[in-house]
Amino acid sequence: MHATAVKRGLQKDRFFLSIIGYITLISMALISIIPFWIVLASSFNDENAIRIDGYSMFPKIFATEAYRLIFEFPDAILRAYGVTITVTVVSTVLGLFLTAMTAYVLCRKDFKWRNHFAFYFFFTTLFSGGLVPWYLLIVNYLDMKDKLIVLILPTLVNVFNILVMRAFMSGIPDAISESAKIDGAGDFRIFLNLILPLSKPALATIGLFIALSHWNDWYMALLFVSDENLMPLQYYLYKMLGNLEGMRDAMAGSGSSVTVTIPGESLKMAMTVVATGPIILAYPFIQKYFVKGLTIGAVKG
């Protein structure tokens, strides 16, 4: 009877803890969703209603003027989407592969120069040549201005990601690589067939960071892209917003009353939805691979 009572008490405690856990998770989910919901509602709100009443959970006056302005030229917005998707996919695949290869070399204990190269990479995070020499290198010497590769190559590898990947790979037992060498496997085969599968948690995390950084990037296009056919989504929306704000300021300076018909705040919210919507919709499909990598990639001692 005593054991049964203890068991029932443990079940009640687990049930109580489960309720607290669910309440906490639901609260955190709502805290995360509410800001984006406000952005979504404001994107469909009338511009004058936002100016008078501010942002709200639901549109005061339903309007689609902001989206009409964004999609007034559908070919341009679709082309910008295509450029962004291409740059994000290519940069994520190549950047993740190069990051993993570099980290694997730096964590190899039989590579006597690994600490020197690691210091060289770390040194670049503290000091740089500056914007002007970097711009001259890319434009005058590498001749990448107004080319798609300029959105990919200069930011392909991040030193912070290399150091994180190196720290993770250093925890993989050396016995795995040594046993593969005894069986006749080469370094590249060990890297592809053993190290990469065991590094899935780090690969999933760093791959997500790389994808988000390139999806949200507009600065590289601002510096090196003047061809409208190569403008990524973020820079295209940024330029559109700047043109509309310039138009509103010009009309306000001339005393025209037409300025009230040009959306400003609602347009910013609509641009946020257009820019973040696809990556948010794709995240549930990516999440299962992300969680799977966290579990399958574990090394059991």
Short mmCIF file of C-alpha atoms in Angstrom, two decimals:
data_model
loop_
_atom_site.label_atom_id
_atom_site.label_comp_id
_atom_site.label_asym_id
_atom_site.label_seq_id
_atom_site.Cartn_x
_atom_site.Cartn_y
_atom_site.Cartn_z
CA MET A 1 0.00 0.00 0.00
CA HIS A 2 2.83 2.37 0.81
CA ALA A 3 4.47 1.79 -2.61
CA THR A 4 1.14 2.39 -4.36
CA ALA A 5 0.64 5.66 -2.48
CA VAL A 6 4.15 6.82 -3.38
CA LYS A 7 3.54 5.95 -7.02
CA ARG A 8 0.28 7.90 -7.07
CA GLY A 9 2.03 10.84 -5.43
CA LEU A 10 4.73 10.81 -8.08
CA GLN A 11 2.12 10.67 -10.83
CA LYS A 12 0.33 13.68 -9.34
CA ASP A 13 3.61 15.59 -9.11
CA ARG A 14 4.43 14.79 -12.75
CA PHE A 15 0.93 15.85 -13.81
CA PHE A 16 1.30 19.12 -11.89
CA LEU A 17 4.73 19.78 -13.37
CA SER A 18 3.40 19.00 -16.85
CA ILE A 19 0.64 21.57 -16.40
CA ILE A 20 3.17 24.18 -15.28
CA GLY A 21 5.38 23.31 -18.26
CA TYR A 22 2.52 23.62 -20.74
CA ILE A 23 1.39 26.94 -19.26
CA THR A 24 4.94 28.28 -19.42
CA LEU A 25 5.43 27.16 -23.03
CA ILE A 26 2.06 28.58 -24.12
CA SER A 27 2.86 31.89 -22.41
CA MET A 28 6.26 32.08 -24.10
CA ALA A 29 4.67 31.21 -27.46
CA LEU A 30 2.11 34.00 -27.06
CA ILE A 31 4.82 36.47 -26.07
CA SER A 32 6.67 35.55 -29.27
CA ILE A 33 3.61 35.56 -31.53
CA ILE A 34 1.93 38.77 -30.33
CA PRO A 35 4.55 41.19 -31.78
CA PHE A 36 4.37 39.57 -35.20
CA TRP A 37 0.56 39.54 -35.00
CA ILE A 38 0.62 43.29 -34.34
CA VAL A 39 2.88 43.76 -37.35
CA LEU A 40 0.53 41.66 -39.50
CA ALA A 41 -2.57 43.54 -38.29
CA SER A 42 -0.91 46.93 -38.78
CA SER A 43 0.05 46.01 -42.34
CA PHE A 44 -3.67 45.73 -43.14
CA ASN A 45 -4.61 48.85 -41.19
CA ASP A 46 -5.35 52.23 -42.72
CA GLU A 47 -2.49 54.72 -42.56
CA ASN A 48 -4.58 57.46 -40.93
CA ALA A 49 -5.88 55.00 -38.33
CA ILE A 50 -2.30 54.09 -37.38
CA ARG A 51 -1.35 57.77 -37.08
CA ILE A 52 -4.33 58.54 -34.84
CA ASP A 53 -4.75 55.36 -32.75
CA GLY A 54 -1.32 53.78 -33.07
CA TYR A 55 -0.66 50.08 -33.51
CA SER A 56 -3.34 47.62 -32.41
CA MET A 57 -4.08 43.91 -32.35
CA PHE A 58 -6.75 44.27 -35.04
CA PRO A 59 -7.08 46.72 -37.96
CA LYS A 60 -9.31 49.69 -37.20
CA ILE A 61 -9.97 50.24 -40.90
CA PHE A 62 -9.07 47.33 -43.17
CA ALA A 63 -6.89 48.47 -46.08
CA THR A 64 -4.57 46.77 -48.55
CA GLU A 65 -2.92 49.89 -49.98
CA ALA A 66 0.50 48.95 -48.58
CA TYR A 67 0.48 45.52 -50.25
CA ARG A 68 -0.82 47.05 -53.47
CA LEU A 69 2.20 49.34 -53.58
CA ILE A 70 4.63 46.50 -52.86
CA PHE A 71 3.17 44.18 -55.51
CA GLU A 72 2.44 46.91 -58.03
CA PHE A 73 5.29 45.50 -60.11
CA PRO A 74 5.07 41.72 -59.49
CA ASP A 75 7.94 40.86 -61.84
CA ALA A 76 10.36 42.97 -59.81
CA ILE A 77 9.32 41.50 -56.45
CA LEU A 78 9.46 37.94 -57.79
CA ARG A 79 12.90 38.59 -59.26
CA ALA A 80 14.07 39.95 -55.91
CA TYR A 81 12.70 36.83 -54.21
CA GLY A 82 14.57 34.67 -56.71
CA VAL A 83 17.86 36.47 -56.08
CA THR A 84 17.46 36.19 -52.30
CA ILE A 85 16.54 32.50 -52.40
CA THR A 86 19.45 31.70 -54.72
CA VAL A 87 21.95 33.61 -52.60
CA THR A 88 20.63 32.07 -49.37
CA VAL A 89 20.70 28.47 -50.60
CA VAL A 90 24.11 28.67 -52.30
CA SER A 91 25.71 30.59 -49.43
CA THR A 92 24.33 28.22 -46.81
CA VAL A 93 25.52 25.07 -48.57
CA LEU A 94 28.97 26.35 -49.52
CA GLY A 95 29.50 28.32 -46.32
CA LEU A 96 28.54 25.38 -44.12
CA PHE A 97 30.80 23.00 -46.05
CA LEU A 98 33.81 25.34 -45.94
CA THR A 99 33.21 26.15 -42.28
CA ALA A 100 33.09 22.47 -41.37
CA MET A 101 36.22 21.63 -43.39
CA THR A 102 38.19 24.50 -41.84
CA ALA A 103 37.06 23.59 -38.33
CA TYR A 104 37.99 19.93 -38.90
CA VAL A 105 41.52 20.87 -39.93
CA LEU A 106 41.92 23.19 -36.95
CA CYS A 107 40.82 20.53 -34.47
CA ARG A 108 43.14 17.84 -35.85
CA LYS A 109 45.82 17.27 -33.22
CA ASP A 110 48.27 15.90 -35.80
CA PHE A 111 48.24 19.26 -37.63
CA LYS A 112 51.05 21.13 -35.89
CA TRP A 113 50.14 24.53 -37.34
CA ARG A 114 46.53 24.41 -36.16
CA ASN A 115 47.00 26.87 -33.28
CA HIS A 116 48.78 29.35 -35.55
CA PHE A 117 45.96 29.27 -38.11
CA ALA A 118 43.37 29.50 -35.34
CA PHE A 119 45.10 32.64 -34.03
CA TYR A 120 45.20 34.05 -37.57
CA PHE A 121 41.44 33.58 -37.95
CA PHE A 122 40.77 34.99 -34.49
CA PHE A 123 42.99 38.01 -35.20
CA THR A 124 40.76 39.01 -38.12
CA THR A 125 37.82 39.36 -35.72
CA LEU A 126 39.71 42.03 -33.77
CA PHE A 127 41.24 44.06 -36.60
CA SER A 128 40.32 44.69 -40.23
CA GLY A 129 41.56 46.77 -43.12
CA GLY A 130 38.48 48.98 -43.12
CA LEU A 131 35.63 49.55 -45.52
CA VAL A 132 37.51 51.50 -48.19
CA PRO A 133 40.30 48.93 -48.84
CA TRP A 134 37.69 46.16 -48.78
CA TYR A 135 35.54 48.01 -51.30
CA LEU A 136 38.52 48.68 -53.59
CA LEU A 137 39.57 45.02 -53.39
CA ILE A 138 36.15 43.73 -54.42
CA VAL A 139 35.45 46.34 -57.09
CA ASN A 140 38.84 47.12 -58.66
CA TYR A 141 40.83 43.92 -58.16
CA LEU A 142 38.28 41.12 -57.95
CA ASP A 143 35.85 42.81 -60.38
CA MET A 144 32.72 41.51 -58.64
CA LYS A 145 30.60 44.65 -58.72
CA ASP A 146 27.10 44.08 -60.17
CA LYS A 147 27.61 40.33 -60.21
CA LEU A 148 25.63 37.76 -58.26
CA ILE A 149 28.81 36.34 -56.73
CA VAL A 150 29.37 39.59 -54.81
CA LEU A 151 26.37 38.72 -52.64
CA ILE A 152 27.82 35.27 -51.86
CA LEU A 153 31.62 35.17 -51.79
CA PRO A 154 32.70 38.09 -49.52
CA THR A 155 30.53 36.90 -46.60
CA LEU A 156 30.68 33.18 -47.31
CA VAL A 157 32.68 32.17 -44.20
CA ASN A 158 32.36 33.64 -40.71
CA VAL A 159 35.22 33.21 -38.25
CA PHE A 160 32.87 32.93 -35.29
CA ASN A 161 31.13 29.98 -36.94
CA ILE A 162 34.50 28.32 -37.54
CA LEU A 163 35.47 28.66 -33.89
CA VAL A 164 32.12 27.28 -32.72
CA MET A 165 32.37 24.34 -35.13
CA ARG A 166 35.96 23.70 -34.08
CA ALA A 167 34.96 23.59 -30.41
CA PHE A 168 32.23 21.07 -31.19
CA MET A 169 34.41 18.83 -33.36
CA SER A 170 37.11 18.82 -30.69
CA GLY A 171 34.70 16.87 -28.51
CA ILE A 172 34.43 14.00 -31.01
CA PRO A 173 36.62 11.09 -29.80
CA ASP A 174 39.88 10.65 -31.73
CA ALA A 175 39.34 6.88 -31.64
CA ILE A 176 36.70 7.22 -34.36
CA SER A 177 39.14 8.76 -36.85
CA GLU A 178 41.97 6.44 -35.84
CA SER A 179 39.87 3.30 -36.33
CA ALA A 180 38.78 4.58 -39.76
CA LYS A 181 42.43 5.17 -40.72
CA ILE A 182 43.29 1.62 -39.71
CA ASP A 183 40.56 0.43 -42.08
CA GLY A 184 42.19 2.43 -44.90
CA ALA A 185 39.93 5.51 -45.01
CA GLY A 186 41.49 8.80 -46.10
CA ASP A 187 41.08 12.16 -44.40
CA PHE A 188 38.38 13.42 -46.76
CA ARG A 189 36.40 10.19 -46.46
CA ILE A 190 36.63 10.37 -42.67
CA PHE A 191 35.42 13.95 -42.80
CA LEU A 192 32.44 13.18 -45.05
CA ASN A 193 31.32 9.82 -43.65
CA LEU A 194 32.14 10.18 -39.95
CA ILE A 195 32.79 13.75 -38.80
CA LEU A 196 29.91 15.45 -40.62
CA PRO A 197 27.20 12.99 -39.44
CA LEU A 198 28.45 13.33 -35.87
CA SER A 199 28.41 17.14 -36.16
CA LYS A 200 24.73 17.48 -37.04
CA PRO A 201 23.83 19.63 -34.01
CA ALA A 202 26.51 22.21 -34.88
CA LEU A 203 25.77 21.98 -38.60
CA ALA A 204 22.05 22.58 -38.04
CA THR A 205 22.66 25.55 -35.76
CA ILE A 206 25.33 27.23 -37.86
CA GLY A 207 23.42 26.50 -41.09
CA LEU A 208 20.41 28.32 -39.64
CA PHE A 209 22.59 31.29 -38.68
CA ILE A 210 24.13 31.48 -42.17
CA ALA A 211 20.74 31.23 -43.90
CA LEU A 212 19.18 33.96 -41.76
CA SER A 213 22.15 36.31 -42.19
CA HIS A 214 22.03 36.05 -45.98
CA TRP A 215 18.23 36.22 -46.13
CA ASN A 216 18.23 39.48 -44.14
CA ASP A 217 21.29 40.99 -45.81
CA TRP A 218 20.87 44.25 -47.70
CA TYR A 219 24.17 45.97 -46.93
CA MET A 220 26.18 44.07 -49.55
CA ALA A 221 23.67 45.03 -52.23
CA LEU A 222 23.80 48.65 -51.07
CA LEU A 223 27.57 48.69 -51.58
CA PHE A 224 28.09 46.61 -54.69
CA VAL A 225 24.82 46.27 -56.63
CA SER A 226 23.31 48.91 -58.90
CA ASP A 227 21.71 46.51 -61.39
CA GLU A 228 17.98 46.17 -60.59
CA ASN A 229 18.01 42.57 -61.83
CA LEU A 230 20.44 41.60 -59.04
CA MET A 231 18.74 43.34 -56.13
CA PRO A 232 17.84 40.96 -53.27
CA LEU A 233 14.50 41.23 -51.54
CA GLN A 234 15.63 43.20 -48.49
CA TYR A 235 17.43 45.84 -50.52
CA TYR A 236 14.56 46.08 -53.00
CA LEU A 237 12.09 46.79 -50.18
CA TYR A 238 14.54 49.18 -48.53
CA LYS A 239 14.92 51.15 -51.75
CA MET A 240 11.15 51.21 -52.34
CA LEU A 241 10.56 52.56 -48.85
CA GLY A 242 13.19 55.24 -49.36
CA ASN A 243 11.62 56.33 -52.65
CA LEU A 244 8.15 56.58 -51.11
CA GLU A 245 9.40 58.52 -48.11
CA GLY A 246 11.22 60.89 -50.44
CA MET A 247 8.00 61.35 -52.40
CA ARG A 248 6.05 62.08 -49.21
CA ASP A 249 8.64 64.62 -48.05
CA ALA A 250 8.58 66.33 -51.44
CA MET A 251 4.80 66.54 -51.39
CA ALA A 252 4.83 67.82 -47.81
CA GLY A 253 7.33 70.51 -48.79
CA SER A 254 5.11 71.64 -51.64
CA GLY A 255 2.06 71.80 -49.37
CA SER A 256 0.21 69.09 -51.26
CA SER A 257 -2.60 67.30 -49.41
CA VAL A 258 -2.02 64.09 -51.35
CA THR A 259 0.62 63.01 -48.83
CA VAL A 260 -2.01 61.41 -46.60
CA THR A 261 -2.81 58.85 -49.29
CA ILE A 262 0.73 57.48 -49.35
CA PRO A 263 1.17 54.85 -46.63
CA GLY A 264 4.21 55.05 -44.42
CA GLU A 265 3.85 53.04 -41.22
CA SER A 266 1.56 50.43 -42.76
CA LEU A 267 4.02 50.06 -45.64
CA LYS A 268 6.85 49.31 -43.19
CA MET A 269 4.74 46.63 -41.52
CA ALA A 270 3.76 45.13 -44.88
CA MET A 271 7.41 45.01 -45.93
CA THR A 272 8.23 43.20 -42.69
CA VAL A 273 5.57 40.59 -43.44
CA VAL A 274 6.73 40.15 -47.04
CA ALA A 275 10.38 39.80 -45.98
CA THR A 276 9.89 37.46 -43.02
CA GLY A 277 6.81 35.54 -44.13
CA PRO A 278 8.53 32.91 -46.31
CA ILE A 279 11.25 32.10 -43.77
CA ILE A 280 8.64 31.76 -41.00
CA LEU A 281 6.48 29.46 -43.14
CA ALA A 282 9.53 27.35 -43.99
CA TYR A 283 10.74 27.05 -40.38
CA PRO A 284 8.27 24.28 -39.30
CA PHE A 285 9.65 22.09 -42.09
CA ILE A 286 13.24 22.91 -41.13
CA GLN A 287 12.65 22.43 -37.42
CA LYS A 288 12.23 18.65 -37.57
CA TYR A 289 15.63 18.29 -39.24
CA PHE A 290 17.08 20.71 -36.70
CA VAL A 291 15.74 18.69 -33.73
CA LYS A 292 16.68 15.42 -35.43
CA GLY A 293 20.25 16.65 -35.77
CA LEU A 294 20.36 17.49 -32.07
CA THR A 295 19.45 13.92 -31.13
CA ILE A 296 21.09 11.75 -33.80
CA GLY A 297 24.32 13.74 -33.77
CA ALA A 298 25.02 12.98 -30.11
CA VAL A 299 28.24 11.09 -29.35
CA LYS A 300 27.78 8.42 -26.73
CA GLY A 301 30.73 7.79 -24.47
#
